[in-house]
Tab-separated table of C-alpha atoms (C1' of nucleotides) in Angstrom:
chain	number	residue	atom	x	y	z
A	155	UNK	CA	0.000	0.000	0.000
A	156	UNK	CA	1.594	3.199	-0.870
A	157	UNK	CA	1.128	6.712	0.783
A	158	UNK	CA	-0.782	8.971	-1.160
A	159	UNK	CA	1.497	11.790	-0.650
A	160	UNK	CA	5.054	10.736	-1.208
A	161	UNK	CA	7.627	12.631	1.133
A	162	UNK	CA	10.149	11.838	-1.066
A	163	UNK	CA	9.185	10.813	-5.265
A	164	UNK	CA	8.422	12.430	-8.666
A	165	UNK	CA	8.756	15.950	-8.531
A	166	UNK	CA	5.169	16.556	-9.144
A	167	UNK	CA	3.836	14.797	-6.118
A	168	UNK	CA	5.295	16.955	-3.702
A	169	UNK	CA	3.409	19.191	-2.521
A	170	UNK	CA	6.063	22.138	-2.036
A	171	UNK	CA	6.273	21.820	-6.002
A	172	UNK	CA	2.748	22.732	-5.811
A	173	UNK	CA	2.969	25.897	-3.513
A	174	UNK	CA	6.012	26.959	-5.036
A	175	UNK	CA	4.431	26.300	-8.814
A	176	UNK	CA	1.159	28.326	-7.994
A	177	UNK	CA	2.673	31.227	-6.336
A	178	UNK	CA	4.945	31.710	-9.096
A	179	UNK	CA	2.659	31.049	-11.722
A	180	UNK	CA	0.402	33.702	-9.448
A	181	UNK	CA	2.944	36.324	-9.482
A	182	UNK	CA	4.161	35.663	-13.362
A	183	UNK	CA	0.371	36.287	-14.187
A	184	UNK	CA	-0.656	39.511	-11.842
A	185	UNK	CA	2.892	41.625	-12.380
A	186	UNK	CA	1.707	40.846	-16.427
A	187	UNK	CA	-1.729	42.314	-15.613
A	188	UNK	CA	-0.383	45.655	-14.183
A	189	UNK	CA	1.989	46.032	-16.432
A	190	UNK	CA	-0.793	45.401	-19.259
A	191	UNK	CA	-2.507	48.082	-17.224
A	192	UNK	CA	0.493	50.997	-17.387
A	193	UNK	CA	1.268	50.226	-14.042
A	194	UNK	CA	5.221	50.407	-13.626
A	195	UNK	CA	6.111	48.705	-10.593
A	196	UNK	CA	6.378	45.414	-9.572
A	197	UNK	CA	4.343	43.289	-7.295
A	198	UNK	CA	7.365	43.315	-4.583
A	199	UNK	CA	7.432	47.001	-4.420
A	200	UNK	CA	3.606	47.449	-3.919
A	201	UNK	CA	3.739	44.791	-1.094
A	202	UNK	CA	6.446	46.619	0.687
A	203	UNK	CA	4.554	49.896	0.024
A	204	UNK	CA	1.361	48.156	1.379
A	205	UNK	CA	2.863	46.846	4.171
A	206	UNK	CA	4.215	50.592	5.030
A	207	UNK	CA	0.532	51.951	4.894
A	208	UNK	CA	-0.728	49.840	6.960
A	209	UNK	CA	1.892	50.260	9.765
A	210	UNK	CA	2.995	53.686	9.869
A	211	UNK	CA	5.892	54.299	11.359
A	212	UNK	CA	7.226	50.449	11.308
A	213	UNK	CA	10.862	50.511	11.252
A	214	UNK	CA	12.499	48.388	8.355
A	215	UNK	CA	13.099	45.361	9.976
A	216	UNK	CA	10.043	45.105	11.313
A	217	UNK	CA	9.190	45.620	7.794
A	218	UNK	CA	10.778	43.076	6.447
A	219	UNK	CA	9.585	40.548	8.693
A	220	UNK	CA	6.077	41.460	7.751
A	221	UNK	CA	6.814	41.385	3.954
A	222	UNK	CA	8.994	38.070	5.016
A	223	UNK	CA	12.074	39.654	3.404
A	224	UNK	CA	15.704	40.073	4.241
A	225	UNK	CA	16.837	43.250	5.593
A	226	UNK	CA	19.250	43.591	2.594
A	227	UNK	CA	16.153	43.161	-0.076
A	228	UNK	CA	13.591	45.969	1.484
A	229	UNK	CA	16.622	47.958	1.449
A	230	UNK	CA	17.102	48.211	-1.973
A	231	UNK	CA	13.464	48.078	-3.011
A	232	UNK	CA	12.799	51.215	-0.534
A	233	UNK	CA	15.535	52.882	-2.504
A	234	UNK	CA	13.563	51.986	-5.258
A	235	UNK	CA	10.607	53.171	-4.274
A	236	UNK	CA	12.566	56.445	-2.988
A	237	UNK	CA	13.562	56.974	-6.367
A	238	UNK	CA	10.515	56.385	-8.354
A	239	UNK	CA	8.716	58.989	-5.673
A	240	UNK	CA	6.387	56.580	-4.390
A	241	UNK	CA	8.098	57.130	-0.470
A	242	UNK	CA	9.506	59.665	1.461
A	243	UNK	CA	12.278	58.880	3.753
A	244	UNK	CA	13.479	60.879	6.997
A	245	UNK	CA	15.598	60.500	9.552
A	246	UNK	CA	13.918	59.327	12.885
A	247	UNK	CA	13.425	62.192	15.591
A	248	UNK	CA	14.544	60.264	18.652
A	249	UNK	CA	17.075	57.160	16.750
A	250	UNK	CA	18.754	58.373	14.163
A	251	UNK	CA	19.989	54.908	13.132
A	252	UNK	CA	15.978	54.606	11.827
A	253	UNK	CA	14.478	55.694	8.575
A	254	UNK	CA	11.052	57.138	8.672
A	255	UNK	CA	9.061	55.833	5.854
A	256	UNK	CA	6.140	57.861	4.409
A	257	UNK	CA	4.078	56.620	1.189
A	258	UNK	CA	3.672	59.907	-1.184
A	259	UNK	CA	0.744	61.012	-2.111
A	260	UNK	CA	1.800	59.768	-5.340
A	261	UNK	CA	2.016	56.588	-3.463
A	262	UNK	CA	-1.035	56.126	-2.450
A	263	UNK	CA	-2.556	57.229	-5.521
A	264	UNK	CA	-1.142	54.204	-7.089
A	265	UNK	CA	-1.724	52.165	-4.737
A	266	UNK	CA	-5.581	53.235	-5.067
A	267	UNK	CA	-5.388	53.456	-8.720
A	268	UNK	CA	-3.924	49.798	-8.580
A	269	UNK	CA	-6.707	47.736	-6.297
A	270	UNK	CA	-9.003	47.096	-8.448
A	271	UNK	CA	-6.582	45.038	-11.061
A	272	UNK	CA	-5.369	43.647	-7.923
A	273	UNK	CA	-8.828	42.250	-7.076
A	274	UNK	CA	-9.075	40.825	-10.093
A	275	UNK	CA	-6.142	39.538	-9.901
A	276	UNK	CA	-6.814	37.209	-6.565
A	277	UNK	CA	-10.504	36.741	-7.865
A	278	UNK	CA	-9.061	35.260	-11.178
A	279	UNK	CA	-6.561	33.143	-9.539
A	280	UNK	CA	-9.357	31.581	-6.830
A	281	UNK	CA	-11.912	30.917	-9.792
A	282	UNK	CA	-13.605	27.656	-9.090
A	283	UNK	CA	-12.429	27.292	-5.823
A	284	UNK	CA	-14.724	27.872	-2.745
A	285	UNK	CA	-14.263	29.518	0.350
A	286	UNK	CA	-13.985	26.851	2.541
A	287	UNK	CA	-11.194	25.295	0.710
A	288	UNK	CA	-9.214	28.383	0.665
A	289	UNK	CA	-9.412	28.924	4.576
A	290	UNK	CA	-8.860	25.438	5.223
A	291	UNK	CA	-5.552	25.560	2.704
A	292	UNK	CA	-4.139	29.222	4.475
A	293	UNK	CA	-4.369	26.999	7.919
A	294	UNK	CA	-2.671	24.732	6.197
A	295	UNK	CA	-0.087	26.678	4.686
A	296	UNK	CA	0.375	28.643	8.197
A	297	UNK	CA	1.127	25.761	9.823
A	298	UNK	CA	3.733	24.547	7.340
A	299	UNK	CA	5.333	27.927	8.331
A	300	UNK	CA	4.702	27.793	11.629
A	301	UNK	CA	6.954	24.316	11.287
A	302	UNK	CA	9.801	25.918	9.715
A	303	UNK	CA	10.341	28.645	11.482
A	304	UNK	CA	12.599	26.674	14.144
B	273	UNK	CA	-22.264	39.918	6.360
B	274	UNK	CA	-18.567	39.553	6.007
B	275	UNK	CA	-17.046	37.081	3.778
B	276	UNK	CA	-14.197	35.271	6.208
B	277	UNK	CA	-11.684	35.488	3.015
B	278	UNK	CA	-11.629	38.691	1.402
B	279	UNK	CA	-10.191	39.146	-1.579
B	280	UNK	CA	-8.475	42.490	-0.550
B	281	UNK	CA	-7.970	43.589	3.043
B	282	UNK	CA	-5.356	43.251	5.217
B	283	UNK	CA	-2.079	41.723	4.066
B	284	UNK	CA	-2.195	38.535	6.673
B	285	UNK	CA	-5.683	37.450	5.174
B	286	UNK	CA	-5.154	37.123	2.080
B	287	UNK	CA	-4.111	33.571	1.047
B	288	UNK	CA	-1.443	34.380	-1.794
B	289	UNK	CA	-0.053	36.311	1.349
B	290	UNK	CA	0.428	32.661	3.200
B	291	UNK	CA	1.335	31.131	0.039
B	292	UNK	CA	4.278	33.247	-0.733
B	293	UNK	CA	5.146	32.998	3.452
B	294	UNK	CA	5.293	29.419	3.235
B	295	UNK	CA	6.872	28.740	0.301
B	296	UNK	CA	10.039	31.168	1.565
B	297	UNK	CA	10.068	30.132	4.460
B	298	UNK	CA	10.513	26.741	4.277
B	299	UNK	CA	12.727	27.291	1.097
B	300	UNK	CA	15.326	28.965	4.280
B	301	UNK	CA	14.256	26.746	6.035
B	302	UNK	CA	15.792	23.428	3.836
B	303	UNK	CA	18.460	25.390	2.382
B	304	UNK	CA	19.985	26.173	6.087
B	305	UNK	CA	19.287	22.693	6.503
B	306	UNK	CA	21.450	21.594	3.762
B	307	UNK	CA	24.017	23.813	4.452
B	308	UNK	CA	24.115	22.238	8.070
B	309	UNK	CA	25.252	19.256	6.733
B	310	UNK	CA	27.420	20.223	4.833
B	311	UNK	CA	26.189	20.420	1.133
B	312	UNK	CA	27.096	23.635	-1.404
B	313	UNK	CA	24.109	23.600	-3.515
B	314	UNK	CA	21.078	25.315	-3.718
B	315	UNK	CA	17.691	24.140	-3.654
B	316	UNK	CA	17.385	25.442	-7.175
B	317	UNK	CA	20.056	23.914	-8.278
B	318	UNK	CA	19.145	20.814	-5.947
B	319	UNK	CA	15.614	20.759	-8.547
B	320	UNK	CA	16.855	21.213	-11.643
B	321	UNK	CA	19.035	18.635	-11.079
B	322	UNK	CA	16.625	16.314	-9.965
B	323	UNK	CA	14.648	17.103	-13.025
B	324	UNK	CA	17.209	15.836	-15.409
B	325	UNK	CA	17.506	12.687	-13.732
B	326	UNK	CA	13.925	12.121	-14.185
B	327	UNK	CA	13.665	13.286	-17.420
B	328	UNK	CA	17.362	12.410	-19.293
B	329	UNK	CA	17.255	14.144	-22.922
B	330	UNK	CA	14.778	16.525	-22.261
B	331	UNK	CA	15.699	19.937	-23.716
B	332	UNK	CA	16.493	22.892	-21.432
B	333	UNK	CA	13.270	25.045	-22.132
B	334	UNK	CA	10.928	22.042	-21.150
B	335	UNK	CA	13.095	22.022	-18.789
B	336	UNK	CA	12.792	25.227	-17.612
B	337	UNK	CA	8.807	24.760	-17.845
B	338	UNK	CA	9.237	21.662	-15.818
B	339	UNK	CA	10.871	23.489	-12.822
B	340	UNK	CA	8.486	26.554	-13.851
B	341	UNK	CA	12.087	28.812	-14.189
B	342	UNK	CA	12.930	30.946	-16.908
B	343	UNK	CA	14.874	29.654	-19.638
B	344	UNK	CA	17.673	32.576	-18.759
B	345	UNK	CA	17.451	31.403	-14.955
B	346	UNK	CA	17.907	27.347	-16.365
B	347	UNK	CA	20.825	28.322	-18.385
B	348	UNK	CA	22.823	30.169	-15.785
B	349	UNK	CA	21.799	27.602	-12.900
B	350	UNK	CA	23.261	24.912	-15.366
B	351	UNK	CA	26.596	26.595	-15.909
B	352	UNK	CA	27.003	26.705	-12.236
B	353	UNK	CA	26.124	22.977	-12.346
B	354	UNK	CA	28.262	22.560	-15.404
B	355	UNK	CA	30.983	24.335	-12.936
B	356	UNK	CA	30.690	22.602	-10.009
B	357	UNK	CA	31.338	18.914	-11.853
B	358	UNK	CA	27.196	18.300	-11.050
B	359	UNK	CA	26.520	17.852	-14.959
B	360	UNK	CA	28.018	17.232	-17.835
B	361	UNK	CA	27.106	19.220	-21.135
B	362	UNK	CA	27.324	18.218	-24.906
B	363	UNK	CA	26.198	19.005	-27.984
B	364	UNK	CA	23.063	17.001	-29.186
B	365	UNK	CA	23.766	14.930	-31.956
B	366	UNK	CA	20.759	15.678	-34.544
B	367	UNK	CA	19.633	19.228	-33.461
B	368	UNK	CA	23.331	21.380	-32.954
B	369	UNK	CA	21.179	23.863	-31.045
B	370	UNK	CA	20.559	21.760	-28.628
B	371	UNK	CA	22.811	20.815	-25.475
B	372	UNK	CA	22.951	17.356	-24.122
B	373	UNK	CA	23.423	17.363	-20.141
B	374	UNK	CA	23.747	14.516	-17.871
B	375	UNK	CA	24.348	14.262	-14.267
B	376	UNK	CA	27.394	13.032	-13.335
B	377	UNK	CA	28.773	10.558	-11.058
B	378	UNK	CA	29.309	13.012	-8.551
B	379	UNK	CA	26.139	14.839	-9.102
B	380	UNK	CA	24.268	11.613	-8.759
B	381	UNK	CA	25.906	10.421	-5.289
B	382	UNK	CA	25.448	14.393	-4.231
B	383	UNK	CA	21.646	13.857	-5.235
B	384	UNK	CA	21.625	10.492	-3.166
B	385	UNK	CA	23.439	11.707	0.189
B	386	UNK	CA	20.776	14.673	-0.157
B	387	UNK	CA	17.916	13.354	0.369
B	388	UNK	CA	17.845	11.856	3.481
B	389	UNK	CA	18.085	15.902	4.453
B	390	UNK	CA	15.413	16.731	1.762
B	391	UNK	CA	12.743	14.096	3.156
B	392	UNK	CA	13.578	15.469	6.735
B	393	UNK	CA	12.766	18.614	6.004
B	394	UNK	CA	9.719	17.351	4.161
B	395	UNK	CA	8.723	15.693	7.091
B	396	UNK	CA	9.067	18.453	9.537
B	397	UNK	CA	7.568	21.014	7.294
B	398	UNK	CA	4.342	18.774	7.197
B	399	UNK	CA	4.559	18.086	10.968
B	400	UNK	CA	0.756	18.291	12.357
B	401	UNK	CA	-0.795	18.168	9.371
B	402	UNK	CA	-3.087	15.316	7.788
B	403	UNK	CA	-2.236	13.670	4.569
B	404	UNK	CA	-6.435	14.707	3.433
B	405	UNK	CA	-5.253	18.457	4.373
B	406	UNK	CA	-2.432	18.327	2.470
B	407	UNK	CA	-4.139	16.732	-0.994
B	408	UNK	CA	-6.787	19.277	-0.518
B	409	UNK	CA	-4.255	22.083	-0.222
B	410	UNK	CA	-2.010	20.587	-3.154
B	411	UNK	CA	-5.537	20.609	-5.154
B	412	UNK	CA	-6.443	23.865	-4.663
B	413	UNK	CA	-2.341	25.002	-5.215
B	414	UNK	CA	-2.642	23.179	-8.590
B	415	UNK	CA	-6.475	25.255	-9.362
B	416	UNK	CA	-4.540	28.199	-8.622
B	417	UNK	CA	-1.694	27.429	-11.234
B	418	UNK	CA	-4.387	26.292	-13.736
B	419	UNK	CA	-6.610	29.689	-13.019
B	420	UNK	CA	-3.415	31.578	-13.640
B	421	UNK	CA	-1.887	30.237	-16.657
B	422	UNK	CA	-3.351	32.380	-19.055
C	647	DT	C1'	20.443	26.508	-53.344
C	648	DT	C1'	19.299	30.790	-51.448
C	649	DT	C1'	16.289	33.045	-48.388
C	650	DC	C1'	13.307	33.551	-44.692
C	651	DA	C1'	10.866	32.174	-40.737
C	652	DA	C1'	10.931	29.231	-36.659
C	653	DT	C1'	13.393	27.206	-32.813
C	654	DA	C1'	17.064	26.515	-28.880
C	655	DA	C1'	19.864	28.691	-26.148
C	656	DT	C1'	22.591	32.658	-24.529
C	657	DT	C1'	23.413	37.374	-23.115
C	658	DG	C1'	22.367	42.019	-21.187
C	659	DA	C1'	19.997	44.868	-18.005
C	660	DT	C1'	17.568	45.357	-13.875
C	661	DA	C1'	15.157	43.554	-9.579
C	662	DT	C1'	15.184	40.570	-5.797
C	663	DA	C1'	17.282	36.850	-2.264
C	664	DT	C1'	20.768	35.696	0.866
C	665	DC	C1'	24.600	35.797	3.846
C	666	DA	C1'	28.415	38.104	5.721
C	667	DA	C1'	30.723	42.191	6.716
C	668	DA	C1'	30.723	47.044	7.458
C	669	DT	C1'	28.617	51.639	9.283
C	670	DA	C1'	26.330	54.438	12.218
C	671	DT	C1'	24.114	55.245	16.290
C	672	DA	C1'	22.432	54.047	20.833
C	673	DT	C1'	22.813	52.139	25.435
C	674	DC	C1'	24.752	50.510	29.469
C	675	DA	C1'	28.390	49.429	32.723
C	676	DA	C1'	32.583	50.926	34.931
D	1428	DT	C1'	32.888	60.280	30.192
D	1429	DT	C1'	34.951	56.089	28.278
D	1430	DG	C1'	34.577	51.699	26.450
D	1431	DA	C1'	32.183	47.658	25.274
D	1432	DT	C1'	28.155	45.881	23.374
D	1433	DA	C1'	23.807	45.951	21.129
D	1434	DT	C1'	20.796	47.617	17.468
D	1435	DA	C1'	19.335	49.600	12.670
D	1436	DT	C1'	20.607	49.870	8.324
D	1437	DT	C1'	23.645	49.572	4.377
D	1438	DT	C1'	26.962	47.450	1.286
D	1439	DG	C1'	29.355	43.677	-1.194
D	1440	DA	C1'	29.284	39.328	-3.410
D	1441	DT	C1'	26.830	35.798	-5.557
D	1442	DA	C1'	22.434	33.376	-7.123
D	1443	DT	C1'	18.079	33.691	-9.190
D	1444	DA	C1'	13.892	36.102	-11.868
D	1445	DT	C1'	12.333	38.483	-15.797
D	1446	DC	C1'	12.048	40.543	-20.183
D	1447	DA	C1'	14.070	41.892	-24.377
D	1448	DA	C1'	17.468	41.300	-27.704
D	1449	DT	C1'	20.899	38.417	-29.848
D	1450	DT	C1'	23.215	34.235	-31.727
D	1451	DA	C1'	23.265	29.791	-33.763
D	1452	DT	C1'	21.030	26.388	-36.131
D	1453	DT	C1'	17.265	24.162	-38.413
D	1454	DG	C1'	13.477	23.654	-41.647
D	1455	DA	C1'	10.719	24.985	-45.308
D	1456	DA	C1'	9.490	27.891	-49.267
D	1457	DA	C1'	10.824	30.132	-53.492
DNA sequence: TTTCAATAATTGATATATCAAATATATCAA
DNA sequence: TTGATATATTTGATATATCAATTATTGAAA
């Protein structure tokens, strides 16, 4: 009798061929959509942006965890960012070893301007598959990282 | 009446948000992992090697579809390969545009000691989780792929 | 056979990932 | 205050991702 879910076998059987294969395949098909849609930027650099919104005042490597990133990455995509006049970065009043990170209003125009392609984007990609499934598979998924993260 | 998984909202509900988490961090995860015991190869490199094995003759851009890389990304990871003494590269006999790679010796008995590590990791990863969770996860992974390949 | 279009792979340019090392600043103990 | 240590971020080196452009070769039409 043979397990239906090899640890170790064809490539295709493993199920971390899977998660890696969709979220590629995911991120190959929405950073096509916005740049079909004019928008320059790509899907790394609005997460990072997001992920600044949301948390004012976060300091990078706080950032970075959030955005599960190396230090060294947001970094350079901040500079990025910087550059392209989506953020504005300060010195911190009280530790000047921080940055203080501001999305633009240019920023956040984008960012509004992008949503709804972004919708789309997850709504396309979870076609056919219902709700249920999808929370039961994010448990799953959280757990696996949960698991890894020593 | 809110729907328990929107499709925009916060960055922690959304499930490409725990795809992407996973997938990283359990790709530091093994690669620490094999680096602990000694091993100078990259899971990247780690899969397209495996690929070959399973599939001698096939040509690089299938591939490069197989391990869902660019063809650019396949031919660089395959020089370092090439380097390293992992594979062995020729020039097909019929089609001159073609290369011919095989795994070596030492390739092969790298791919062997391996994967005693790789089915560890495996195995921790999918600590607490039930093989019917993980086929429904690895279904819904592959919808996603489908959904998203044009 | 010459020419042109298709195919396989590489190369160039830029963005991101990763680890280690380096900077800059802050904090705490002596 | 000085000195040692800790913390926040950057930088360097190398690997991979992505797209566009290029090279080499093949195959088919004129």
């Amino acid at each position: 009798m043979s397990s239906k879910v090899p640890v170790a076998g064809k490539l295709n059987d493993v199920i971390f061929y899977s998660i890696d294969k969709a979220i590629r395949t995911y991120r190959q098909y929405a950073q096509k959509q916005l740049r079909d849609h004019g928008f320059d930027i790509t899907i790394d650099q609005w997460l990072v942006m997001k992920a600044l919104l949301e948390n004012p005042g976060i300091k990078q490597q706080d950032l970075a965890g959030m955005v599960f990133k190396d230090n060294a990455s947001v970094t350079r995509i901040i500079e990025l960012l910087v550059k392209a006049g989506y953020l504005e970065r300060t010195v911190h009043q009280t530790d000047r070893r921080m940055a203080k990170l501001t999305v633009t209003d240019k920023g956040k125009g984008t960012l509004r301007d992008m949503q709804p392609v972004v919708n789309n984007n997850r709504k396309r990609a979870l076609k056919n598959i219902d709700e249920d499934t999808i929370l039961l598979a994010k448990n799953m998924l959280d757990q696996v990282t949960e698991n890894c993260k020593h």
